[in-house]
Amino acid sequence: MRVRIRHYNTIELPEVMPYVPKKGTASDDNIFTFDIETISLYNIEGKWQPFDYNRPPEFYEETDKAACCYLWQFGINDQIYYGRELSNFAKVLQMLYDQYPECHYQRYIYVHNLSYEMQWLYDLIIENGWHITELVARNLRQPISFKIEELNIYFRCSYMLTNLSLDSAAKKYTSLRKAVGELDYNIPYSPLSPLNKKVLHYGEMDCRTLYHIIEWFRSEYGHVKKIPLTQTGEVRAALRKETGFWYIKEQQKKVPTIEVYLSLMKAFSGGISHGNILFINRIIENCWGYDFCSSYPFALVAYEYPSDPFRVIHPKSIDKFKDTHCLLYYVEFSDLRSKYYNHYISWDKMKNVKCESKCVDNGRLVSLKGSCEMMITDIDFEIIKYCYDCKIKIKRVLASRKKRLDTEVVRFILQRYYDKTTLKGVEGQEEYYMKMKQQINSIFGMSCTNPLKAGIYLEGDDMDEWAAHDPEDFDFITEKLNDMRKSMSTLFFPMAIGCWCTAYARRNLWMGGVIPLDMDVAYYDTDSIKGVGDKVKDIVAEYNQGVDKLLEDAAAYHDIPLEMFRPKDPKGIEHPLGYFENETEKGLMKQLKVLGSKKYYYVDHKGKSHLTMAGVRKSAVKYITIDQFENGFVFNYKECGKLTHFYTNHQPDFTYIDVNGNEYTCKQKHAIILQPTTFTIGMTEEFMKLILKYQEGYVEDV
């Protein structure tokens, strides 16, 4: 095992690789990386010890917890350095700043999963009187980037850039492999513990593989500073080249007023996934499965979208506008009852509920005696009217003229889809294929821009407390909407596009498959459906005929060759965008068992088992059979493979004995304890009773 990692006291700073843009601050194109290794400890019988897997989860509920960093790695291009006390990393950061006193170049340090390392960095930032600025975060405790103001150094999250684990990102972008599974996270190392080559190699490869990943992106974008912060940002950069200045200026005019923005946010809903209550908790034999072929990209190129500012219209004028405009409804529904065994309305989307009685199918409304209000798109409104018996009172309607997306945007989407399809498996094109696949999967993200995602900030005396602006803070929202009206870097779609894109996709799934099949559907997700029986073949064929017509219309409108919508893979098989494709063409699933949304187990035609369970890794399937997959089954610590994160900003000093017998006192205040957890498959008693009623035929009682 070759170990090239060196101690940080031998550090050799590289000559700057200057990038001086026409506008903005000069930066350094050297690639810097950072990573830490930590140990979580528990006060067991008066001693700080590693996690004891023989003790039950309830034991740890009241047990004191703490964590210590015992190794850190810092990469300067392909040379990796290490240190033991995390506070010493401050010396390295100061060296970077002091290297060129006459010109403090911006430098970028990449960390894979910055949300973890950032918490540990607070101590040295506070101790040195530095300050965090320019924070960009996706959610609370999910930083994408931040700056240490006094050093002109930016930390960036490479996980947010790749949306892959470090191991998967290394396989995708490099010829290197990180050292997977070579480090035991339950050995009580300390900064005093001698570390063998195996441990040092593990830390070294984390930074070395990350360097080569970022090197790929630097080559792609020319300079480190130009690398997008996120995967969606990468697609934005590519689309910006295609659409140009005036396209973005047009989108700026379509940023909504604050009132319309709040309405759109209330109407927005993502994918829809659920299990048919007739099949829940049952083993089903010989099941088929169908997938949509790029559901969201298809919706973007095939349909019309809001194209100008929304305005209020009188409900009596709906018939006049419904064919030419996208409509946003504020509706009061009363006395709802589903007509089908699959249920559409999400209980969480209902507002101002007045309820005498209700029946809810694991979060989806079956019936309501009373009333509720909802802000919904015209697409959802039509689905609800079709699927429920109810009384309707339309309180408010907003209208925007509908129009297809710009041809440049449609051509951009189609080119990525065409390249992804035609290059799959082609030798020598693996890198470009992966890039196109990533971009086609990220395009939808651009249609759901939410300015409040910039509303995450730090507060407290040490600026180490996470906070978010009130989602109905008018002043803040107004400020962010104004920023969007000036932005040349983020806005490529009017904000309403995301609302209608997901609505179209839900309609395709729901009206194209779920409702026509109803009693034959076992499970459905945003872009897939699973069930039993032969009826599906005719339903799919009919749906795909409708897709053919939509693709032909789009091709004619944009004057784009139809083959761009229907590319062939290297084997000559055509893959029309938006088609239902047979996932089980080579053989039906032998068995399928569904317990709820994102909660199912199946045995494929070859006899291989597959598990999808939110909260449990997929590889845990080897610990459970389809018969055991039921309410109450417990995945133990190692089977579950998940870790609970405990954040602390005020960790007391604690002393422990490390693996080599050294007594070490840890004074780290900001830390994250990673505690193994079990997972119990759970179904509520109310849901179990409802399942029995349906499966025993007492539908009229619900």
XYZ file of C-alpha atoms in Angstrom:
702
model
C 0.000 0.000 0.000
C 1.593 3.234 -1.157
C 0.950 6.138 1.221
C 1.963 9.586 -0.015
C 0.197 11.676 2.604
C 2.500 14.045 4.547
C 2.217 15.968 7.803
C 1.011 19.535 7.452
C 4.226 20.963 8.972
C 5.925 19.971 5.683
C 3.379 21.815 3.595
C 4.544 23.393 0.344
C 2.177 26.012 -0.986
C 1.881 26.026 -4.782
C 2.446 28.975 -7.029
C -0.827 30.674 -7.736
C -2.622 29.759 -10.960
C -4.245 33.135 -11.502
C -7.613 33.649 -13.099
C -8.407 37.328 -13.524
C -11.889 37.892 -14.972
C -12.912 41.093 -16.717
C -15.231 41.752 -13.796
C -14.810 40.477 -10.277
C -11.977 39.361 -8.034
C -8.895 37.405 -9.082
C -8.910 33.768 -8.019
C -6.552 30.818 -7.826
C -7.109 27.793 -10.069
C -5.262 25.388 -7.779
C -7.607 22.777 -6.325
C -7.854 22.510 -2.542
C -9.746 19.765 -0.699
C -10.547 19.030 2.931
C -11.892 16.117 4.964
C -11.983 14.952 8.582
C -12.290 11.676 10.464
C -14.137 11.572 13.779
C -15.184 9.219 16.533
C -18.501 9.320 18.404
C -18.437 8.264 22.056
C -21.016 7.520 24.749
C -20.848 7.782 28.523
C -21.445 4.153 29.434
C -21.091 3.241 33.102
C -19.014 6.370 33.748
C -16.577 5.870 30.863
C -16.558 7.387 27.375
C -16.770 4.410 25.037
C -17.602 3.645 21.402
C -21.116 2.591 20.455
C -22.113 -0.754 21.976
C -24.208 -2.607 19.402
C -25.430 -5.043 22.082
C -27.422 -2.366 23.888
C -30.990 -1.541 22.816
C -31.900 1.820 21.212
C -33.766 3.003 24.308
C -30.535 2.777 26.316
C -29.071 5.614 24.268
C -32.048 7.935 24.649
C -30.731 9.296 27.955
C -27.030 8.508 27.471
C -24.609 11.431 27.208
C -22.986 11.653 23.799
C -19.879 13.385 22.469
C -17.585 13.357 19.439
C -13.948 14.121 18.676
C -11.994 14.758 15.463
C -8.762 12.749 15.461
C -7.526 13.292 11.888
C -7.919 15.911 9.190
C -6.697 15.904 5.608
C -5.999 18.867 3.360
C -5.267 18.472 -0.322
C -3.303 20.866 -2.494
C -3.916 19.478 -5.940
C -2.638 15.890 -5.870
C -0.545 16.232 -2.695
C -2.389 15.450 0.519
C -1.370 16.628 4.000
C -2.721 15.614 7.385
C -2.961 16.911 10.922
C -4.361 15.575 14.160
C -5.695 18.489 16.229
C -8.375 20.184 14.157
C -7.457 23.586 15.575
C -4.141 23.344 13.695
C -5.978 23.543 10.390
C -6.325 27.263 11.127
C -2.570 27.594 10.573
C -2.927 26.201 7.067
C -5.774 28.563 6.234
C -3.750 31.525 7.496
C -0.757 30.399 5.412
C -2.908 30.437 2.300
C -4.017 33.980 3.021
C -0.512 35.220 3.873
C 1.142 33.683 0.802
C 0.421 36.708 -1.397
C -0.002 39.734 0.886
C -0.118 42.095 -2.083
C -3.033 40.222 -3.717
C -5.297 37.975 -1.695
C -6.608 35.653 -4.361
C -9.958 33.986 -3.839
C -9.358 30.333 -3.094
C -11.827 27.482 -3.118
C -11.704 24.489 -0.800
C -13.947 21.565 -1.744
C -15.478 19.306 0.880
C -17.639 16.301 0.080
C -20.666 16.799 2.360
C -19.913 20.266 3.675
C -22.889 20.072 6.031
C -20.796 17.742 8.202
C -17.397 19.476 8.168
C -18.867 22.971 8.544
C -20.192 22.148 12.007
C -16.697 21.101 13.126
C -15.038 24.189 11.627
C -16.968 26.624 13.810
C -14.511 26.241 16.715
C -11.442 27.404 14.800
C -13.414 30.101 12.969
C -14.640 31.569 16.255
C -11.301 31.161 18.063
C -9.492 33.118 15.327
C -12.044 35.906 15.161
C -13.085 35.019 11.612
C -16.592 35.332 10.226
C -18.745 33.288 7.874
C -20.295 35.315 5.042
C -21.953 34.697 1.675
C -23.685 31.573 2.952
C -25.576 29.628 0.294
C -27.684 26.798 1.662
C -30.363 24.471 0.361
C -32.022 23.994 3.735
C -31.158 24.366 7.407
C -27.748 22.780 8.052
C -27.300 22.048 4.335
C -24.655 24.547 3.169
C -23.703 24.623 -0.480
C -21.004 27.257 -0.055
C -19.725 29.826 2.411
C -16.839 32.268 2.726
C -14.430 32.972 5.583
C -14.454 36.715 5.104
C -11.085 37.595 6.627
C -9.220 35.003 4.527
C -11.046 35.389 1.202
C -11.437 31.604 1.218
C -14.584 29.832 0.042
C -15.668 26.366 1.109
C -17.804 24.517 -1.434
C -19.771 21.279 -1.182
C -18.868 18.785 -3.902
C -21.776 16.543 -2.917
C -24.196 19.309 -3.925
C -22.289 19.605 -7.199
C -22.349 15.903 -8.097
C -25.378 14.670 -6.126
C -23.425 11.445 -5.631
C -21.541 9.773 -2.815
C -17.780 10.275 -3.021
C -17.340 6.668 -4.124
C -19.956 7.002 -6.890
C -18.633 10.410 -7.990
C -15.104 8.982 -8.227
C -16.362 6.141 -10.438
C -18.215 8.598 -12.654
C -15.572 11.303 -13.084
C -12.206 9.610 -12.468
C -10.236 6.398 -12.839
C -9.510 6.382 -9.081
C -11.452 4.655 -6.335
C -11.809 5.877 -2.787
C -10.850 3.448 -0.040
C -14.335 2.089 0.694
C -14.989 0.146 3.882
C -11.403 0.265 5.092
C -11.989 2.391 8.183
C -13.680 1.172 11.366
C -15.618 4.146 12.700
C -16.069 2.512 16.091
C -12.394 2.382 17.104
C -11.736 5.072 19.751
C -8.877 6.902 18.069
C -7.724 10.258 19.418
C -5.306 12.903 18.097
C -2.683 11.105 20.232
C -3.220 7.677 18.651
C -0.516 6.432 16.267
C -2.224 5.741 12.928
C -1.204 2.901 10.656
C -0.834 3.090 6.879
C -4.326 1.712 6.330
C -6.000 4.584 8.196
C -3.774 7.239 6.637
C -4.352 5.782 3.180
C -8.111 5.926 3.726
C -7.930 9.623 4.605
C -5.533 10.331 1.762
C -7.764 8.744 -0.874
C -10.805 10.738 0.249
C -9.003 13.958 -0.690
C -7.162 12.532 -3.686
C -10.317 11.229 -5.372
C -12.058 14.527 -4.646
C -9.174 16.407 -6.278
C -9.567 14.397 -9.481
C -13.341 14.935 -9.453
C -12.915 18.709 -9.212
C -10.129 18.552 -11.791
C -12.689 17.119 -14.216
C -15.044 20.018 -13.530
C -12.225 22.558 -13.837
C -11.407 21.149 -17.245
C -15.078 21.331 -18.184
C -15.569 24.973 -17.140
C -12.089 26.381 -17.631
C -11.571 27.747 -14.120
C -12.397 26.631 -10.579
C -14.293 29.858 -9.949
C -16.626 29.073 -12.851
C -17.614 25.618 -11.598
C -21.340 25.765 -10.706
C -22.300 25.261 -7.075
C -24.869 22.561 -7.811
C -25.809 19.992 -10.410
C -28.673 22.223 -11.524
C -26.224 25.103 -11.758
C -24.223 23.064 -14.265
C -27.298 22.757 -16.473
C -28.002 26.476 -16.114
C -24.508 27.259 -17.356
C -25.028 25.060 -20.413
C -28.477 26.513 -21.157
C -27.178 30.064 -20.791
C -24.871 29.464 -23.765
C -27.792 28.304 -25.895
C -30.417 30.923 -25.049
C -28.406 34.116 -24.704
C -28.883 37.510 -23.103
C -32.298 38.499 -24.419
C -33.963 35.252 -23.418
C -32.995 35.813 -19.786
C -34.142 39.433 -19.958
C -37.563 38.169 -21.057
C -37.741 35.772 -18.107
C -36.975 38.594 -15.695
C -40.199 40.281 -16.778
C -42.151 37.174 -15.771
C -41.093 37.118 -12.111
C -44.446 37.233 -10.277
C -45.768 39.677 -7.742
C -45.567 38.602 -4.122
C -49.266 37.681 -4.069
C -48.933 35.469 -7.140
C -45.687 33.988 -5.803
C -47.401 32.885 -2.576
C -50.275 31.416 -4.593
C -47.863 29.458 -6.787
C -46.017 28.100 -3.769
C -49.304 26.917 -2.248
C -50.333 25.289 -5.525
C -46.996 23.611 -6.189
C -46.886 19.893 -5.548
C -44.175 17.422 -6.490
C -44.443 13.826 -7.570
C -47.167 11.495 -6.399
C -46.485 8.019 -5.028
C -48.747 5.618 -3.179
C -49.839 2.032 -2.823
C -53.324 0.877 -3.778
C -55.109 0.088 -0.539
C -56.530 -3.095 -2.082
C -53.009 -4.516 -2.323
C -51.313 -3.109 0.783
C -49.677 -5.730 3.010
C -50.342 -8.560 0.542
C -47.932 -10.629 -1.559
C -48.947 -10.281 -5.198
C -47.807 -12.772 -7.829
C -46.681 -12.102 -11.419
C -46.630 -8.307 -11.513
C -45.780 -6.027 -14.411
C -44.009 -2.706 -14.203
C -43.958 0.290 -16.558
C -41.813 3.421 -16.444
C -42.327 6.806 -18.032
C -39.514 7.728 -20.384
C -38.236 11.030 -18.877
C -41.558 12.203 -17.466
C -40.639 15.805 -16.574
C -38.641 16.559 -19.759
C -41.569 15.205 -21.770
C -43.986 17.489 -19.932
C -41.735 20.475 -20.629
C -41.570 19.918 -24.395
C -45.109 18.602 -25.007
C -47.390 21.066 -23.238
C -48.198 24.751 -22.917
C -47.269 26.853 -19.890
C -48.058 30.235 -18.294
C -46.274 32.820 -20.409
C -47.234 36.227 -19.029
C -48.099 37.780 -15.653
C -51.106 36.245 -13.914
C -54.168 38.419 -13.507
C -57.414 37.939 -11.622
C -60.456 36.972 -13.673
C -64.085 36.564 -12.615
C -65.135 32.938 -12.046
C -67.959 33.460 -14.520
C -65.315 34.081 -17.224
C -63.608 30.694 -16.858
C -65.149 29.217 -20.013
C -63.832 32.196 -21.975
C -60.258 31.700 -20.757
C -59.808 27.961 -20.124
C -58.703 27.056 -23.669
C -56.166 29.847 -24.035
C -54.915 30.386 -20.471
C -53.436 28.444 -17.580
C -55.716 28.937 -14.581
C -54.809 28.984 -10.910
C -57.801 28.232 -8.700
C -58.590 28.950 -5.076
C -61.410 26.490 -4.404
C -63.590 25.389 -1.535
C -64.524 21.698 -1.706
C -67.318 20.222 0.405
C -68.404 16.662 1.162
C -65.742 14.896 -0.888
C -65.763 11.187 -1.613
C -63.395 9.314 -3.903
C -64.859 7.378 -6.818
C -61.836 5.082 -7.064
C -59.635 2.798 -5.011
C -56.667 5.093 -5.586
C -56.893 8.458 -3.870
C -55.492 11.699 -5.243
C -55.821 14.574 -2.758
C -53.012 14.958 -0.248
C -54.328 15.761 3.224
C -51.397 18.153 3.739
C -52.496 20.324 0.789
C -55.910 21.009 2.309
C -56.321 24.301 4.190
C -58.998 25.702 6.504
C -60.455 22.235 7.021
C -63.859 22.038 8.707
C -64.347 18.408 9.498
C -67.300 16.469 10.890
C -65.715 13.181 9.840
C -63.001 12.039 7.489
C -61.279 8.991 6.052
C -57.602 9.223 5.097
C -55.667 6.557 3.213
C -52.121 6.936 4.564
C -52.065 10.684 3.845
C -54.454 10.638 0.863
C -58.073 11.747 1.240
C -60.769 9.111 0.759
C -63.701 11.124 2.060
C -64.490 14.259 4.035
C -67.782 15.301 5.547
C -67.225 19.018 5.867
C -65.187 21.418 3.775
C -61.645 22.422 2.868
C -59.882 24.976 0.703
C -57.082 24.445 -1.797
C -54.930 26.516 -4.144
C -54.479 24.327 -7.221
C -53.628 24.425 -10.906
C -56.329 23.852 -13.507
C -54.749 20.440 -14.162
C -55.220 19.308 -10.553
C -58.692 20.858 -10.484
C -59.820 18.692 -13.403
C -58.330 15.548 -11.848
C -60.100 16.165 -8.544
C -63.437 16.776 -10.260
C -62.982 13.526 -12.195
C -61.940 11.419 -9.201
C -64.194 12.751 -6.427
C -67.864 13.397 -5.889
C -67.987 16.792 -4.195
C -69.485 20.253 -4.039
C -67.346 23.038 -5.461
C -67.187 26.765 -4.803
C -64.619 28.699 -6.825
C -63.465 31.664 -4.752
C -60.704 33.148 -6.895
C -59.134 32.535 -10.301
C -55.818 33.760 -11.733
C -55.081 33.460 -15.440
C -51.943 33.552 -17.589
C -51.903 33.065 -21.359
C -50.494 29.646 -22.159
C -47.789 29.038 -24.677
C -45.155 26.416 -25.461
C -41.655 26.906 -24.096
C -39.196 28.730 -26.352
C -37.797 26.634 -29.182
C -34.204 27.137 -27.958
C -35.148 25.581 -24.616
C -37.024 22.673 -26.194
C -34.119 22.006 -28.554
C -31.742 22.040 -25.553
C -33.859 19.448 -23.719
C -34.243 17.235 -26.767
C -30.535 17.290 -27.608
C -29.677 15.999 -24.119
C -32.313 13.299 -24.359
C -31.216 12.325 -27.878
C -27.546 12.117 -26.902
C -28.284 10.171 -23.719
C -30.343 7.632 -25.649
C -28.093 7.190 -28.684
C -24.828 7.024 -26.725
C -25.867 4.602 -23.992
C -23.297 1.831 -23.874
C -21.197 3.232 -26.739
C -17.505 2.606 -26.069
C -15.495 5.806 -25.720
C -18.603 7.936 -25.083
C -19.158 6.997 -21.458
C -18.182 10.415 -20.102
C -20.365 12.389 -22.493
C -23.265 9.967 -21.953
C -23.077 10.496 -18.187
C -22.994 14.252 -18.671
C -26.106 14.195 -20.851
C -27.894 11.860 -18.453
C -27.092 14.166 -15.559
C -28.287 17.221 -17.436
C -31.571 15.694 -18.600
C -32.274 14.636 -15.015
C -31.493 18.126 -13.703
C -33.488 20.202 -16.170
C -36.647 19.969 -14.093
C -34.835 21.568 -11.138
C -34.468 24.788 -13.093
C -38.232 25.057 -13.432
C -38.755 25.079 -9.672
C -36.670 28.060 -8.609
C -37.738 29.199 -5.159
C -36.125 32.433 -3.957
C -36.790 31.515 -0.341
C -34.074 28.874 -0.606
C -31.758 31.899 -0.271
C -33.475 32.679 3.018
C -31.232 30.486 5.174
C -28.928 32.467 7.436
C -26.785 32.231 10.579
C -27.557 34.040 13.798
C -26.521 34.023 17.460
C -23.530 35.589 19.207
C -21.111 33.373 17.292
C -23.200 33.158 14.119
C -23.457 29.404 14.620
C -27.238 29.061 14.917
C -29.161 28.200 11.748
C -32.357 30.048 10.933
C -34.723 30.588 8.017
C -36.881 33.518 7.074
C -40.608 33.246 7.631
C -42.091 31.780 4.404
C -44.663 34.585 4.503
C -42.279 37.427 5.384
C -43.451 39.908 2.760
C -40.418 42.178 3.021
C -37.961 39.331 2.564
C -39.895 37.733 -0.291
C -40.169 41.096 -2.031
C -36.411 41.566 -1.742
C -35.716 38.128 -3.230
C -38.205 38.568 -6.052
C -36.530 41.868 -6.891
C -33.181 40.066 -6.932
C -34.602 37.576 -9.414
C -35.753 40.409 -11.671
C -32.114 41.471 -11.911
C -30.463 38.052 -12.015
C -28.655 36.978 -15.172
C -27.459 33.670 -13.742
C -30.338 31.691 -12.252
C -33.641 32.472 -13.963
C -34.394 30.416 -17.070
C -38.072 29.627 -16.590
C -40.982 31.650 -15.244
C -41.639 30.410 -11.713
C -45.027 28.966 -12.684
C -43.389 26.419 -15.010
C -42.561 24.058 -12.150
C -46.167 24.109 -10.902
C -47.553 23.073 -14.264
C -44.735 20.687 -15.178
C -45.366 18.523 -12.108
C -49.126 18.839 -12.605
C -48.880 17.584 -16.203
C -46.673 14.697 -15.052
C -49.168 13.781 -12.317
C -52.016 13.892 -14.840
C -50.135 11.620 -17.243
C -49.502 9.088 -14.499
C -52.914 9.372 -12.912
C -55.231 9.666 -15.910
C -53.021 7.682 -18.276
C -52.481 4.706 -16.001
C -53.695 4.756 -12.403
C -57.382 5.539 -12.945
C -57.980 3.456 -16.121
C -56.407 0.473 -14.346
C -57.540 1.344 -10.787
C -58.177 -2.115 -9.256
C -55.206 -3.595 -11.159
C -52.694 -1.018 -9.888
C -50.633 -2.104 -6.894
C -48.181 0.797 -6.639
C -47.352 3.994 -8.507
C -44.636 6.595 -8.283
C -43.921 9.850 -10.097
C -42.778 8.088 -13.255
C -43.658 4.421 -12.790
C -46.543 2.064 -12.161
C -46.744 -1.562 -10.988
C -49.706 -3.917 -11.040
C -51.329 -7.139 -12.250
C -53.472 -8.394 -15.138
C -53.496 -8.057 -18.937
C -55.591 -4.888 -19.132
C -52.428 -2.797 -18.858
C -51.301 -3.589 -22.404
C -54.284 -1.878 -24.024
C -54.136 1.061 -21.608
C -50.442 1.629 -22.279
C -50.914 1.310 -26.034
C -53.718 3.887 -25.949
C -51.675 6.244 -23.797
C -48.611 5.962 -26.027
C -50.746 6.760 -29.089
C -51.659 10.013 -27.363
C -47.974 10.692 -26.749
C -47.266 10.175 -30.460
C -49.739 12.928 -31.316
C -48.241 15.305 -28.736
C -44.731 14.695 -30.049
C -45.820 15.278 -33.641
C -47.522 18.540 -32.665
C -44.447 19.733 -30.761
C -42.140 18.817 -33.643
C -44.291 20.719 -36.115
C -44.611 23.784 -33.870
C -40.876 24.084 -33.205
C -39.824 22.849 -36.655
C -37.599 20.210 -35.057
C -37.146 16.788 -36.720
C -39.407 14.171 -35.153
C -36.478 11.772 -34.681
C -35.144 14.125 -31.985
C -38.267 13.227 -29.971
C -37.945 9.511 -30.791
C -34.232 8.605 -30.757
C -32.950 5.065 -31.152
C -30.482 3.422 -28.813
C -27.324 1.710 -30.197
C -29.358 -1.505 -30.672
C -31.785 0.291 -32.957
C -34.656 0.320 -30.454
C -36.713 3.515 -30.506
C -37.379 5.354 -27.224
C -40.022 8.050 -27.765
C -39.900 10.744 -25.109
C -42.788 10.357 -22.643
C -43.707 6.757 -23.523
C -44.753 4.164 -20.993
C -41.950 1.591 -21.381
C -42.239 -1.979 -20.149
C -39.870 -2.418 -17.213
C -40.648 -6.140 -16.988
C -40.552 -7.022 -20.677
C -38.016 -9.790 -20.024
C -40.205 -11.335 -17.337
C -42.837 -10.406 -14.780
C -41.905 -9.767 -11.191
C -42.456 -13.048 -9.381
C -43.706 -11.310 -6.254
C -44.480 -7.792 -5.047
C -45.464 -6.529 -1.611
C -46.357 -2.913 -0.902
C -46.715 -1.290 2.517
C -47.026 2.348 1.430
C -45.314 5.210 -0.383
C -41.620 4.450 -1.034
C -42.136 1.233 0.879
C -42.153 -1.945 -1.191
C -40.340 -5.246 -1.784
C -40.265 -7.309 -4.963
C -38.666 -10.446 -6.366
C -37.744 -10.043 -10.039
C -38.148 -12.655 -12.772
C -34.681 -14.015 -12.005
C -35.494 -14.513 -8.331
C -33.432 -11.570 -7.065
C -34.967 -9.571 -4.215
C -35.178 -5.756 -4.167
C -36.116 -3.422 -1.308
C -37.222 0.193 -1.343
C -37.749 1.564 2.156
C -37.225 5.176 3.177
C -34.876 5.046 6.170
C -33.138 1.781 5.244
C -30.350 1.163 2.713
C -31.294 -0.984 -0.283
C -28.637 -3.573 0.560
C -30.602 -4.415 3.723
C -32.762 -6.625 1.498
C -30.395 -9.499 2.285
C -31.603 -9.437 5.900
C -35.314 -9.808 5.200
C -37.629 -12.008 3.140
C -40.801 -10.844 1.458
C -42.839 -12.708 4.097
C -41.044 -10.829 6.893
C -41.602 -7.481 5.165
C -44.503 -6.325 7.311
C -45.549 -3.995 10.091
C -43.310 -4.312 13.134
C -40.247 -5.849 11.489
C -37.068 -4.365 12.994
C -33.848 -3.802 11.085
C -31.052 -3.878 13.657
C -28.200 -1.363 13.778
C -25.996 -2.957 11.157
C -28.857 -4.066 8.914
C -30.362 -0.587 8.830
C -27.033 1.067 8.009
C -28.279 4.552 8.926
C -26.846 7.086 11.354
C -28.748 9.627 13.439
C -27.034 13.041 13.562
C -26.896 14.930 16.863
C -25.615 18.501 16.497
C -24.054 20.325 19.411
C -22.723 23.882 19.705
C -21.831 23.589 23.390
C -20.181 20.216 23.852
C -18.548 20.069 27.329
C -14.893 19.083 27.606
C -14.589 15.337 28.078
C -11.709 12.925 28.672
C -11.483 9.428 27.242
C -8.982 6.611 26.872
C -8.144 5.982 23.235
C -7.427 2.664 21.521
C -3.740 2.881 22.501
C -4.406 3.674 26.155
C -3.703 7.409 25.853
C -5.792 9.736 27.976
C -7.071 12.573 25.824
C -9.219 15.576 26.718
C -11.351 16.832 23.849
C -12.291 20.515 23.988
C -14.247 20.668 20.732
C -17.447 22.683 21.310
C -19.100 22.279 17.903
C -19.505 18.677 16.850
C -21.797 16.074 15.330
C -22.393 12.735 17.018
C -23.163 9.969 14.521
C -25.204 7.302 16.266
C -26.246 4.006 14.659
C -29.976 3.470 14.693
C -32.461 0.684 14.175
C -35.517 0.971 11.955
C -38.951 -0.484 12.583
C -41.421 -0.859 9.738
C -44.456 1.021 10.925
C -48.083 1.270 9.879
C -50.608 3.139 12.001
C -53.468 1.298 13.657
C -55.921 3.558 11.806
C -54.365 2.634 8.463
C -54.369 -1.086 9.281
C -58.093 -0.944 10.093
C -58.801 0.860 6.832
C -56.849 -1.777 4.884
C -58.969 -4.531 6.426
C -62.195 -2.727 5.541
C -61.201 -2.363 1.908
C -59.787 -5.836 1.524
C -62.810 -7.412 3.189
C -65.180 -5.447 0.954
C -66.632 -2.945 3.450
C -65.922 0.065 1.226
C -69.235 1.772 1.988
C -68.220 2.062 5.643
C -65.283 4.363 4.947
